[in-house]
Coordinates of C-alpha atoms and ligand atoms in Angstrom, one line a residue:
Chain A
M78 CA 156.7 179.3 90.0
T79 CA 153.5 177.5 89.2
T80 CA 150.4 178.9 90.7
P81 CA 147.9 176.1 91.4
N82 CA 145.1 177.6 89.4
D83 CA 147.2 177.7 86.3
L84 CA 147.1 173.9 86.0
P85 CA 144.1 172.3 84.6
L86 CA 142.6 169.7 87.1
Q87 CA 143.6 166.7 85.1
D88 CA 147.3 167.7 85.3
L89 CA 147.3 167.9 89.1
V90 CA 147.2 164.1 89.5
H91 CA 149.6 161.8 87.9
H92 CA 149.8 158.0 88.5
D93 CA 152.8 158.5 90.8
K94 CA 152.6 162.1 92.0
V95 CA 150.1 164.8 92.9
H96 CA 150.3 168.5 92.8
R97 CA 150.5 170.2 96.2
S98 CA 147.5 172.4 95.4
V99 CA 145.1 169.5 95.9
Y100 CA 145.8 169.9 99.6
T101 CA 146.0 173.6 99.9
D102 CA 143.8 175.3 97.3
P103 CA 140.4 176.4 98.8
H104 CA 139.0 176.5 95.3
I105 CA 139.8 172.8 94.7
F106 CA 138.4 172.0 98.1
D107 CA 135.0 173.6 97.0
L108 CA 135.1 171.6 93.9
E109 CA 135.8 168.4 95.9
M110 CA 132.7 169.1 98.0
E111 CA 130.7 169.4 94.9
R112 CA 132.1 166.6 92.7
I113 CA 133.2 164.1 95.3
F114 CA 131.2 164.7 98.5
G115 CA 128.3 165.9 96.3
R116 CA 128.2 162.6 94.3
A117 CA 129.7 159.6 96.2
W118 CA 127.9 157.7 98.9
I119 CA 128.9 159.3 102.1
Y120 CA 128.6 157.7 105.5
V121 CA 125.9 159.2 107.7
G122 CA 125.5 157.0 110.8
H123 CA 124.5 153.6 112.0
E124 CA 120.9 152.5 112.4
S125 CA 121.5 151.6 116.0
Q126 CA 122.0 155.2 116.9
I127 CA 118.3 155.9 116.2
P128 CA 116.5 152.9 117.7
E129 CA 113.1 154.6 118.4
P130 CA 110.7 156.5 116.1
G131 CA 111.6 160.2 116.3
D132 CA 115.3 159.6 117.2
Y133 CA 117.8 161.5 115.1
H134 CA 121.5 161.7 114.5
E135 CA 123.1 164.8 112.9
A136 CA 125.8 164.4 110.3
L137 CA 127.8 166.4 107.8
L138 CA 127.3 165.4 104.3
G139 CA 130.1 167.3 102.6
Q140 CA 129.3 170.8 103.8
Q141 CA 125.6 170.0 104.4
S142 CA 124.2 169.4 107.9
V143 CA 121.7 166.5 107.6
L144 CA 119.6 164.6 110.0
M145 CA 119.2 160.8 110.0
V146 CA 115.7 160.2 111.4
R147 CA 113.8 157.0 112.4
A148 CA 110.2 157.2 111.3
S149 CA 107.2 155.5 113.0
D150 CA 107.2 152.8 110.3
G151 CA 110.8 152.0 111.1
R152 CA 112.2 153.5 108.0
V153 CA 115.3 155.7 108.0
H154 CA 115.2 159.1 106.3
V155 CA 118.1 161.5 105.8
L156 CA 116.9 165.2 105.6
F157 CA 118.6 168.5 105.2
N158 CA 118.7 170.2 108.6
R159 CA 116.8 173.3 107.5
C160 CA 113.3 174.5 108.0
P161 CA 111.7 175.3 104.7
H162 CA 109.9 178.3 106.3
K163 CA 112.7 180.7 107.4
G164 CA 115.7 178.4 107.2
A165 CA 116.4 177.6 110.9
K166 CA 118.3 174.4 111.7
L167 CA 115.9 172.0 113.2
A168 CA 118.2 170.1 115.5
T169 CA 121.6 170.8 116.9
L170 CA 122.7 167.8 119.0
P171 CA 124.8 165.0 117.6
C172 CA 122.0 162.6 118.7
G173 CA 118.6 163.3 120.2
K174 CA 114.9 162.8 120.2
L175 CA 112.5 164.9 117.9
G176 CA 109.3 163.5 119.3
K177 CA 106.2 162.6 117.3
V178 CA 106.8 165.4 114.8
I179 CA 109.8 167.5 113.8
R180 CA 108.9 170.9 115.2
C181 CA 110.7 174.0 114.0
P182 CA 111.8 176.1 117.1
F183 CA 111.1 179.4 115.3
H184 CA 107.4 179.5 114.1
G185 CA 106.2 176.1 115.0
W186 CA 105.8 174.4 111.6
N187 CA 105.5 170.7 112.2
F188 CA 106.9 168.0 109.9
A189 CA 106.5 164.2 109.7
H190 CA 109.7 162.1 110.2
D191 CA 110.1 161.8 106.5
G192 CA 110.2 165.6 106.2
R193 CA 106.7 166.2 104.9
L194 CA 104.9 169.3 106.2
A195 CA 102.3 168.2 108.8
S196 CA 100.9 171.5 110.0
V197 CA 101.4 175.3 110.2
P198 CA 99.9 177.5 112.9
V199 CA 96.9 179.7 111.8
R200 CA 96.6 178.0 108.4
K201 CA 94.1 180.5 107.2
G202 CA 96.7 183.2 106.8
Y203 CA 98.0 181.3 103.8
E204 CA 94.7 181.0 102.1
G205 CA 94.7 182.6 98.7
T206 CA 98.5 182.7 98.6
A207 CA 101.0 180.5 96.6
F208 CA 101.6 178.5 99.8
D209 CA 100.8 174.8 99.0
E210 CA 101.2 171.9 101.5
S211 CA 101.7 169.5 98.6
D212 CA 104.5 171.5 97.1
P213 CA 107.8 169.9 98.2
D214 CA 109.2 173.5 98.7
F215 CA 107.2 173.7 101.9
S216 CA 108.5 170.4 103.3
I217 CA 112.0 169.5 104.7
R218 CA 114.1 168.6 101.7
R219 CA 115.2 165.0 101.6
V220 CA 118.7 163.9 100.6
P221 CA 118.2 162.5 97.1
R222 CA 119.4 158.9 97.9
T223 CA 119.7 157.0 101.1
G224 CA 120.9 153.4 101.5
S225 CA 121.8 151.1 104.3
Y226 CA 124.3 148.3 104.2
R227 CA 124.0 145.9 107.2
G228 CA 123.0 148.9 109.4
F229 CA 125.6 151.3 108.1
V230 CA 123.6 154.2 106.6
F231 CA 125.1 156.1 103.6
A232 CA 123.5 158.9 101.6
S233 CA 124.3 160.6 98.3
L234 CA 123.5 164.2 97.3
A235 CA 123.3 163.1 93.6
E236 CA 120.1 162.1 92.0
D237 CA 121.7 159.3 90.0
G238 CA 124.8 157.1 90.1
P239 CA 125.7 153.6 91.1
D240 CA 123.6 152.1 93.9
L241 CA 125.2 151.7 97.3
E242 CA 126.3 148.0 96.9
T243 CA 127.8 148.7 93.6
F244 CA 129.6 151.8 95.0
L245 CA 131.0 149.7 97.9
G246 CA 132.1 146.9 95.5
G247 CA 134.8 144.7 97.1
I248 CA 135.2 146.8 100.3
R249 CA 131.8 145.4 101.3
T250 CA 133.8 142.5 102.7
S251 CA 135.2 144.7 105.4
L252 CA 131.7 145.7 106.6
D253 CA 130.6 142.1 106.3
N254 CA 133.4 140.9 108.5
F255 CA 132.7 143.8 110.9
C256 CA 129.2 142.4 111.4
D257 CA 129.9 138.6 111.0
R258 CA 132.2 138.8 114.0
A259 CA 129.0 139.3 116.1
P260 CA 127.5 136.0 117.0
D261 CA 124.1 137.6 116.2
G262 CA 125.4 139.0 112.9
E263 CA 124.7 142.6 113.9
V264 CA 126.6 145.4 115.6
E265 CA 125.5 148.5 117.5
V266 CA 127.1 151.8 118.3
A267 CA 128.0 152.0 122.0
G268 CA 130.4 153.5 124.5
G269 CA 130.4 157.1 123.3
V270 CA 132.0 158.9 120.3
F271 CA 135.3 160.8 120.1
R272 CA 135.5 163.8 117.9
V273 CA 138.9 165.0 117.1
W274 CA 140.2 168.0 115.0
Q275 CA 143.0 167.7 112.5
N276 CA 144.5 170.9 111.1
S277 CA 145.1 169.4 107.8
N278 CA 143.4 168.5 104.5
W279 CA 141.0 165.5 104.7
K280 CA 143.0 163.5 102.1
I281 CA 146.1 163.5 104.2
F282 CA 144.3 161.5 106.8
L283 CA 142.7 159.1 104.2
E284 CA 146.2 158.5 102.8
N285 CA 147.6 157.8 106.2
L286 CA 145.1 155.0 107.0
N287 CA 146.9 152.5 104.8
D288 CA 150.4 154.2 105.0
T289 CA 152.6 151.4 106.2
S290 CA 155.9 153.1 106.0
H291 CA 155.1 155.8 108.6
P292 CA 154.4 154.0 111.9
M293 CA 157.9 153.2 112.9
V294 CA 159.0 156.7 112.3
T295 CA 156.1 158.9 113.3
H296 CA 155.3 156.8 116.5
E297 CA 158.9 156.2 117.6
S298 CA 158.2 158.0 120.9
A299 CA 155.1 156.0 121.8
I300 CA 156.8 152.7 120.7
N301 CA 159.8 153.4 122.9
A302 CA 157.6 154.3 125.9
A303 CA 155.5 151.2 125.5
R304 CA 158.4 148.8 125.1
D305 CA 160.5 150.3 127.8
G306 CA 160.6 147.7 130.6
H307 CA 157.4 146.0 129.5
S308 CA 158.4 143.9 126.5
D309 CA 158.9 140.7 128.6
A310 CA 156.2 141.3 131.2
E311 CA 154.8 138.1 132.6
G312 CA 152.2 136.6 130.2
G313 CA 153.4 138.8 127.4
M314 CA 152.9 142.5 126.9
P315 CA 149.5 143.8 128.1
F316 CA 147.0 144.4 125.3
R317 CA 147.0 148.2 125.8
L318 CA 150.8 148.3 125.3
H319 CA 150.8 145.7 122.6
I320 CA 148.6 147.9 120.3
I321 CA 151.1 150.8 120.8
A322 CA 154.3 148.8 120.4
G323 CA 153.0 147.0 117.3
N324 CA 153.7 150.2 115.4
G325 CA 157.4 149.4 115.8
E326 CA 157.5 146.2 113.8
P327 CA 160.4 146.1 111.3
Y328 CA 159.9 147.0 107.6
V329 CA 159.9 143.4 106.5
F330 CA 156.8 142.8 108.7
W331 CA 154.9 145.6 107.0
D332 CA 156.0 144.6 103.5
E333 CA 154.5 141.1 104.0
L334 CA 151.1 142.5 104.9
E335 CA 148.2 142.1 102.6
M336 CA 147.5 145.4 100.6
V337 CA 144.4 145.4 98.5
A338 CA 142.6 148.1 96.6
F339 CA 139.3 148.4 94.7
D340 CA 137.8 150.8 92.2
R341 CA 136.3 154.1 93.5
G342 CA 139.2 154.6 96.0
H343 CA 138.5 151.8 98.5
S344 CA 141.3 149.7 100.0
Y345 CA 142.4 147.8 103.1
M346 CA 145.5 146.4 104.7
G347 CA 146.1 143.3 106.7
A348 CA 145.9 143.3 110.5
I349 CA 149.0 144.4 112.5
F350 CA 147.7 143.5 115.9
T351 CA 146.2 140.0 115.7
P352 CA 144.3 139.3 118.9
P353 CA 146.3 136.7 120.9
K354 CA 144.7 133.6 122.3
D355 CA 143.9 135.3 125.5
P356 CA 140.7 134.7 127.6
V357 CA 138.8 137.5 125.8
S358 CA 139.5 136.1 122.3
L359 CA 138.7 132.5 123.5
A360 CA 135.3 133.7 124.9
H361 CA 134.6 135.4 121.6
I362 CA 135.5 132.3 119.7
A363 CA 133.3 130.2 121.9
A364 CA 130.3 132.5 121.4
L365 CA 130.8 132.4 117.6
E366 CA 131.2 128.6 117.6
A367 CA 128.0 128.2 119.6
V368 CA 126.1 129.8 116.7
H369 CA 128.2 128.8 113.6
G370 CA 130.3 125.8 114.6
P371 CA 134.1 125.7 114.4
E372 CA 134.6 125.8 110.7
K373 CA 132.5 128.9 109.9
T374 CA 134.0 130.6 113.0
R375 CA 137.5 130.0 111.7
E376 CA 136.5 131.4 108.4
I377 CA 135.1 134.6 109.9
L378 CA 138.1 135.1 112.2
S379 CA 140.6 134.3 109.4
V380 CA 139.7 137.7 107.9
Q381 CA 142.1 140.0 109.9
R382 CA 142.3 143.5 108.7
H383 CA 143.7 146.7 110.0
N384 CA 142.2 149.9 108.5
S385 CA 139.9 149.8 105.6
V386 CA 139.2 152.9 103.5
I387 CA 135.6 153.4 102.2
Y388 CA 136.5 156.4 100.0
P389 CA 136.0 159.2 100.8
S390 CA 134.2 159.2 104.1
C391 CA 134.9 156.4 106.5
S392 CA 137.3 153.8 107.7
P393 CA 136.1 150.7 109.5
H394 CA 138.5 148.6 111.7
S395 CA 136.7 145.3 111.8
S396 CA 139.1 143.5 114.1
F397 CA 138.5 145.9 117.0
Q398 CA 135.1 147.3 116.1
Q399 CA 136.1 150.9 115.4
L400 CA 134.7 153.2 112.7
R401 CA 136.4 156.5 111.9
V402 CA 134.4 159.0 109.9
I403 CA 136.0 161.8 107.9
R404 CA 134.2 165.2 107.8
P405 CA 136.1 167.8 105.8
V406 CA 135.3 171.2 107.2
A407 CA 137.8 173.4 105.3
V408 CA 140.8 172.9 103.0
D409 CA 143.1 172.7 106.1
R410 CA 140.7 171.5 108.8
T411 CA 139.1 168.1 109.2
L412 CA 136.9 166.6 111.9
V413 CA 137.2 162.9 112.6
E414 CA 134.5 161.1 114.5
I415 CA 135.4 157.8 116.1
Y416 CA 132.7 155.2 116.9
T417 CA 133.1 152.0 118.8
F418 CA 130.7 149.2 118.2
R419 CA 129.3 146.3 120.3
L420 CA 129.2 142.9 118.6
K421 CA 125.7 141.7 119.5
G422 CA 125.7 138.3 121.2
A423 CA 129.4 138.5 122.1
P424 CA 130.6 138.4 125.7
P425 CA 130.9 141.8 127.4
E426 CA 134.7 141.5 127.6
V427 CA 134.9 141.7 123.8
F428 CA 133.2 145.1 123.8
Q429 CA 135.3 146.2 126.8
R430 CA 138.5 145.4 124.8
A431 CA 137.2 147.5 121.9
V432 CA 136.7 150.4 124.5
V433 CA 140.4 149.9 125.6
Y434 CA 141.4 150.0 121.9
A435 CA 139.5 153.2 121.4
N436 CA 141.0 154.8 124.5
V437 CA 144.6 153.8 123.6
V438 CA 144.5 154.4 119.8
N439 CA 141.7 156.8 118.9
S440 CA 141.1 159.0 121.9
P441 CA 142.3 162.6 121.7
S442 CA 144.6 161.7 124.6
S443 CA 146.1 158.7 122.7
N444 CA 149.9 158.4 122.9
V445 CA 149.9 157.3 119.3
M446 CA 147.6 159.9 117.5
P447 CA 149.2 163.2 118.5
D448 CA 152.3 162.4 116.4
D449 CA 150.1 161.6 113.4
I450 CA 148.1 164.8 113.8
E451 CA 151.4 166.7 114.2
V452 CA 152.9 165.3 110.9
Y453 CA 149.6 165.9 109.0
A454 CA 149.7 169.6 110.1
R455 CA 153.4 169.8 109.2
C456 CA 152.5 168.6 105.7
Q457 CA 149.7 171.2 105.5
E458 CA 152.1 173.9 106.5
G459 CA 155.0 172.6 104.3
L460 CA 152.8 172.3 101.2
K461 CA 151.9 176.0 101.3
G462 CA 155.6 176.9 100.7
D463 CA 157.4 177.0 97.4
G464 CA 159.8 174.2 98.3
G465 CA 158.4 172.0 95.6
D466 CA 155.2 171.4 93.6
W467 CA 154.8 167.7 93.8
V468 CA 154.0 165.0 96.4
S469 CA 155.5 161.6 95.7
L470 CA 153.5 158.4 95.4
H471 CA 156.3 156.5 93.9
R472 CA 156.8 153.6 96.3
D473 CA 156.3 150.4 94.3
A474 CA 154.6 152.4 91.5
G475 CA 154.0 150.5 88.3
R476 CA 154.0 147.2 90.2
D477 CA 150.3 147.1 91.3
R478 CA 148.7 143.9 90.1
F479 CA 145.1 143.5 89.0
E480 CA 143.7 140.2 90.1
D481 CA 140.1 139.0 90.4
G482 CA 138.6 142.5 90.3
R483 CA 141.0 144.0 92.8
Y484 CA 144.5 145.5 92.9
V485 CA 147.1 143.9 95.1
A486 CA 150.6 144.9 96.1
N487 CA 153.2 144.3 98.7
G488 CA 152.5 145.8 102.1
L489 CA 154.8 148.8 101.9
S490 CA 153.4 149.8 98.5
E491 CA 151.7 153.2 98.1
L492 CA 149.0 151.5 96.1
P493 CA 146.2 152.8 98.3
M494 CA 147.2 156.4 97.7
R495 CA 147.6 156.0 94.0
N496 CA 144.2 154.2 94.0
Q497 CA 142.6 157.1 95.9
Y498 CA 143.9 159.6 93.4
R499 CA 142.6 157.5 90.5
A500 CA 139.2 157.8 92.0
W501 CA 139.8 161.5 92.8
A502 CA 140.6 162.3 89.2
R503 CA 137.5 160.5 87.9
Y504 CA 135.1 162.2 90.4
M505 CA 136.7 165.6 89.7
S506 CA 136.3 165.2 86.0
G507 CA 132.6 164.7 86.6
E508 CA 132.4 160.9 86.4
D509 CA 131.2 158.4 89.0
A510 CA 134.7 157.1 89.7
Chain B
M97 CA 149.9 166.8 164.5
G98 CA 150.5 165.8 160.9
A99 CA 148.9 167.7 158.0
G100 CA 146.8 164.7 157.2
A101 CA 145.7 164.1 160.7
Q102 CA 142.1 164.3 161.8
N103 CA 142.2 167.8 163.2
G104 CA 139.5 169.5 161.0
Q105 CA 135.8 169.6 161.3
G106 CA 133.8 166.4 161.6
G107 CA 137.0 164.3 161.9
L108 CA 138.1 165.4 158.4
P109 CA 141.6 166.7 157.9
D110 CA 142.3 170.4 157.9
I111 CA 141.2 171.7 154.5
R112 CA 144.5 173.7 154.4
S113 CA 146.4 170.4 154.3
I114 CA 144.3 169.4 151.3
E115 CA 144.9 172.7 149.5
R116 CA 148.7 172.4 150.1
F117 CA 148.6 168.9 148.6
L118 CA 146.6 170.0 145.5
Y119 CA 148.7 173.1 144.9
R120 CA 151.8 171.1 145.0
E121 CA 150.3 168.6 142.6
A122 CA 149.4 171.5 140.2
R123 CA 153.0 172.8 140.4
L124 CA 154.5 169.4 139.6
L125 CA 152.3 169.1 136.5
D126 CA 153.0 172.7 135.4
E127 CA 156.7 172.0 135.8
R128 CA 156.5 168.7 133.9
R129 CA 158.0 166.9 137.0
W130 CA 156.3 163.7 135.9
S131 CA 158.0 161.2 138.1
E132 CA 157.2 163.2 141.3
W133 CA 153.6 163.5 140.1
L134 CA 153.4 159.8 139.4
A135 CA 154.5 159.1 142.9
L136 CA 151.5 160.9 144.4
F137 CA 149.3 158.1 143.3
A138 CA 148.4 155.0 145.3
E139 CA 149.7 151.9 143.6
D140 CA 146.3 151.0 142.2
G141 CA 145.3 154.7 141.8
V142 CA 143.4 155.8 138.7
Y143 CA 143.5 158.9 136.6
W144 CA 140.2 159.4 134.8
A145 CA 138.6 162.0 132.5
P146 CA 135.1 160.9 131.4
L147 CA 133.9 161.5 127.9
T148 CA 130.3 162.3 128.7
H149 CA 128.4 164.1 131.4
D150 CA 126.6 161.1 132.9
Q151 CA 129.1 158.5 132.2
P152 CA 128.8 155.7 134.8
D153 CA 132.1 154.0 134.5
W154 CA 135.2 153.5 132.4
I155 CA 134.6 149.9 131.6
D156 CA 131.8 150.0 129.1
H157 CA 132.4 153.5 127.9
A158 CA 135.3 155.3 126.2
S159 CA 137.0 158.0 128.2
L160 CA 139.1 161.1 127.4
F161 CA 141.7 159.6 129.8
H162 CA 141.6 156.3 131.6
E163 CA 145.0 155.4 133.0
D164 CA 146.4 153.1 135.6
A165 CA 150.0 153.3 136.8
L166 CA 151.2 151.6 133.7
M167 CA 149.6 153.9 131.3
R168 CA 150.5 157.0 133.3
Q169 CA 154.1 155.9 133.2
V170 CA 153.9 155.4 129.4
R171 CA 152.5 158.9 128.8
A172 CA 155.1 160.5 131.1
R173 CA 157.9 158.5 129.4
R174 CA 156.6 159.5 125.8
L175 CA 156.4 163.2 126.6
E176 CA 160.1 163.3 127.2
E177 CA 161.2 161.2 124.2
K178 CA 163.6 162.9 121.9
R179 CA 161.3 162.1 118.9
A180 CA 158.0 162.9 120.4
W181 CA 157.3 165.1 117.3
S182 CA 154.2 166.7 118.7
Q183 CA 156.2 167.9 121.7
Q184 CA 158.4 170.0 119.6
P185 CA 158.0 172.5 121.1
P186 CA 156.7 171.0 124.3
T187 CA 153.3 171.8 125.9
H188 CA 153.5 174.5 128.5
T189 CA 150.7 174.8 131.1
A190 CA 149.7 177.2 133.9
R191 CA 146.8 176.1 136.1
I192 CA 144.7 177.6 138.7
V193 CA 143.0 175.3 141.2
G194 CA 140.2 176.9 143.3
N195 CA 137.0 176.3 145.2
V196 CA 138.7 173.5 147.1
H197 CA 136.1 171.8 149.3
F198 CA 135.1 168.5 150.7
D199 CA 132.5 166.9 148.6
E200 CA 129.0 166.5 150.0
E201 CA 129.8 162.9 150.6
A202 CA 133.2 163.7 152.1
R203 CA 134.0 160.1 152.9
W204 CA 133.9 157.3 150.4
P205 CA 133.5 154.1 152.3
G206 CA 135.2 152.1 149.6
P207 CA 135.6 150.0 147.8
G208 CA 134.7 152.4 145.0
P209 CA 135.8 153.4 141.6
G210 CA 139.5 153.0 141.6
Q211 CA 139.6 149.9 143.8
G212 CA 141.0 149.6 147.3
P213 CA 139.2 148.9 150.5
E214 CA 140.5 151.9 152.5
P215 CA 138.1 154.8 153.3
R216 CA 138.8 157.8 151.2
I217 CA 138.4 161.6 151.6
V218 CA 136.5 163.1 148.6
V219 CA 137.6 166.5 147.6
R220 CA 136.3 168.7 144.8
S221 CA 137.8 171.7 143.1
T222 CA 137.5 173.9 140.0
F223 CA 140.4 174.4 137.6
H224 CA 141.5 176.4 134.6
V225 CA 144.5 175.2 132.6
M226 CA 146.1 177.6 130.2
E227 CA 148.0 175.6 127.7
W228 CA 150.4 176.8 125.0
R229 CA 152.2 174.9 122.3
H230 CA 153.7 175.9 119.1
D231 CA 151.5 178.8 117.9
T232 CA 148.4 177.9 119.8
K233 CA 147.1 178.9 123.2
R234 CA 144.0 177.3 124.6
L235 CA 142.0 177.3 127.9
L236 CA 140.7 174.2 129.4
G237 CA 138.5 174.2 132.4
G238 CA 136.4 172.0 134.6
F239 CA 136.2 170.2 137.9
Y240 CA 138.6 167.9 139.7
T241 CA 137.4 165.2 142.1
Y242 CA 139.9 163.4 144.2
H243 CA 139.7 160.3 146.3
L244 CA 142.5 160.8 148.8
L245 CA 144.0 158.3 151.2
P246 CA 145.6 159.9 154.3
E247 CA 149.2 158.9 154.5
G248 CA 151.4 160.3 157.3
E249 CA 151.8 164.1 156.7
S250 CA 150.2 163.9 153.3
F251 CA 147.9 161.9 151.0
R252 CA 147.9 159.4 148.2
I253 CA 145.6 159.7 145.2
A254 CA 143.3 156.8 144.8
L255 CA 141.4 158.5 142.1
K256 CA 141.8 161.8 140.2
R257 CA 138.8 162.5 138.1
V258 CA 138.8 165.3 135.6
D259 CA 135.5 166.6 134.3
L260 CA 136.2 169.0 131.4
I261 CA 133.2 171.2 130.8
D262 CA 133.5 170.5 127.1
R263 CA 134.2 166.8 127.4
E264 CA 131.4 166.0 124.9
G265 CA 132.8 168.4 122.3
A266 CA 135.3 168.1 119.5
H267 CA 138.9 168.1 120.8
E268 CA 142.4 169.0 119.7
M269 CA 145.0 166.6 121.1
L270 CA 145.1 166.2 124.9
E271 CA 148.8 165.3 125.4
V272 CA 149.8 166.2 128.9
F273 CA 148.0 165.2 132.2
L274 CA 145.3 167.7 133.2
Ligands
FE2_137 FE1 150.1 156.8 112.5

């Protein structure tokens, strides 16, 4: 038997298979937090969640609790959620208001929205000591790098590395299309956030996002239930059933989908539920045409993507305005946050359809998701055993094509998984993927 | 006089007839008798579990559950599918429904959330659901609010609203009806 720690890191990942320990070894998980989540640009939140000065949103950056804060000058800061005095967490809600200053609930040290120490009570007690307001050790520590791409805020715990746009590379087009679908060119978080536990390693979920050979198998129960008696309903299948039943398309359908990957682990797959020419879609088209005219509108809506992967922390779904955020908590436990966005300037029905999509697909009560979560947990359990050391990534291996700065393959290819492990291996060896 | 008849205080039905109805509903759910449970609803009845504490509606906000007759039927149907992998083994529940009382606004003039012009009786209760599946047991709790339409000896559900106390928290899957 091979014990995971006997193998050097570079031997755990081959181009067409990975060692099971990458999913199960807590030591490797700790290294991932340091070398991947400690270096890459990680999604924090969206600027629309903190519209007013003093508003904050809490997020997990790897294992670090951080606060995204709007300052009085409109700038966005990402701060470690820790008072420099005794270490208390400064805020505990997912979203909230800090007021004019960030006030520690323990001894009343006050900080500006950028983290700088503003005041301490009974200042004279510190006279003649090593306490120094201008010493950053007495201010809330700022995350080394913060960046925003069209309102999506990312942060990096590393002092250096590629800038955010370089990091995103070709997957920027998914965020662009996400926003371009709004007649005003901007989106905002609305309608609440789902937070769902997965009892499995974070990479299992990331791999699943572009896994086209699982839906018809994993989701058989939901597909059957949605199809039963409703396939030829008047006016076609209702939207909320259509997005369930679509999982049951035949293999040839999936194999014809676009499958595209970029450096640093990013990828996307073509849309599987193309919005029909129903009244909601027509109203959306009309709103876009009023701003852009028919040609540009066609161009925007011709980009039809299912899940995109922005490795390693989030997955936008641009066609239905969803963003899933991956927060690894332990080697076998992952929190997924699911946000719905409103397209600014679009008719209300477009947002209401995104809410229906969220309820049907991404809610903890979804009829689709429980079978995903179940098979992820079965992998996590199964991989602990000695039934084998390797996980296969062989589907269409060796046939990925590199064209115009991107990797392309047939829709059923496991290209996105191989691509994620290529990035994984580079990060884990200390490079910037 | 029928159970749903107006023989209670203030022209409202006897609270005992309401309790009988709610206890039967609880039993149908705990015994996974989905088709009988589905039949308790009015045709346009709604099953709703809000996601936040002050959520005004289910139109412009995501919900933990928001199901009309069609979606309730899909859920019931999926739970009994041979290859519903996450129902191997199935979810078992035992629930306690207590504190059954007419809401302060015991009559909803309608039309209200859940459509329909008929006047409804608004009933509140507190619940605990003990749930077990595979190797995990968990306790869910909160409040039920019903909009009931008197019908002969019994009632039809125009709205069943489930307010989980931890609705804003992070959740494991919610597979069966609460
Ligand atoms: Fe799936």
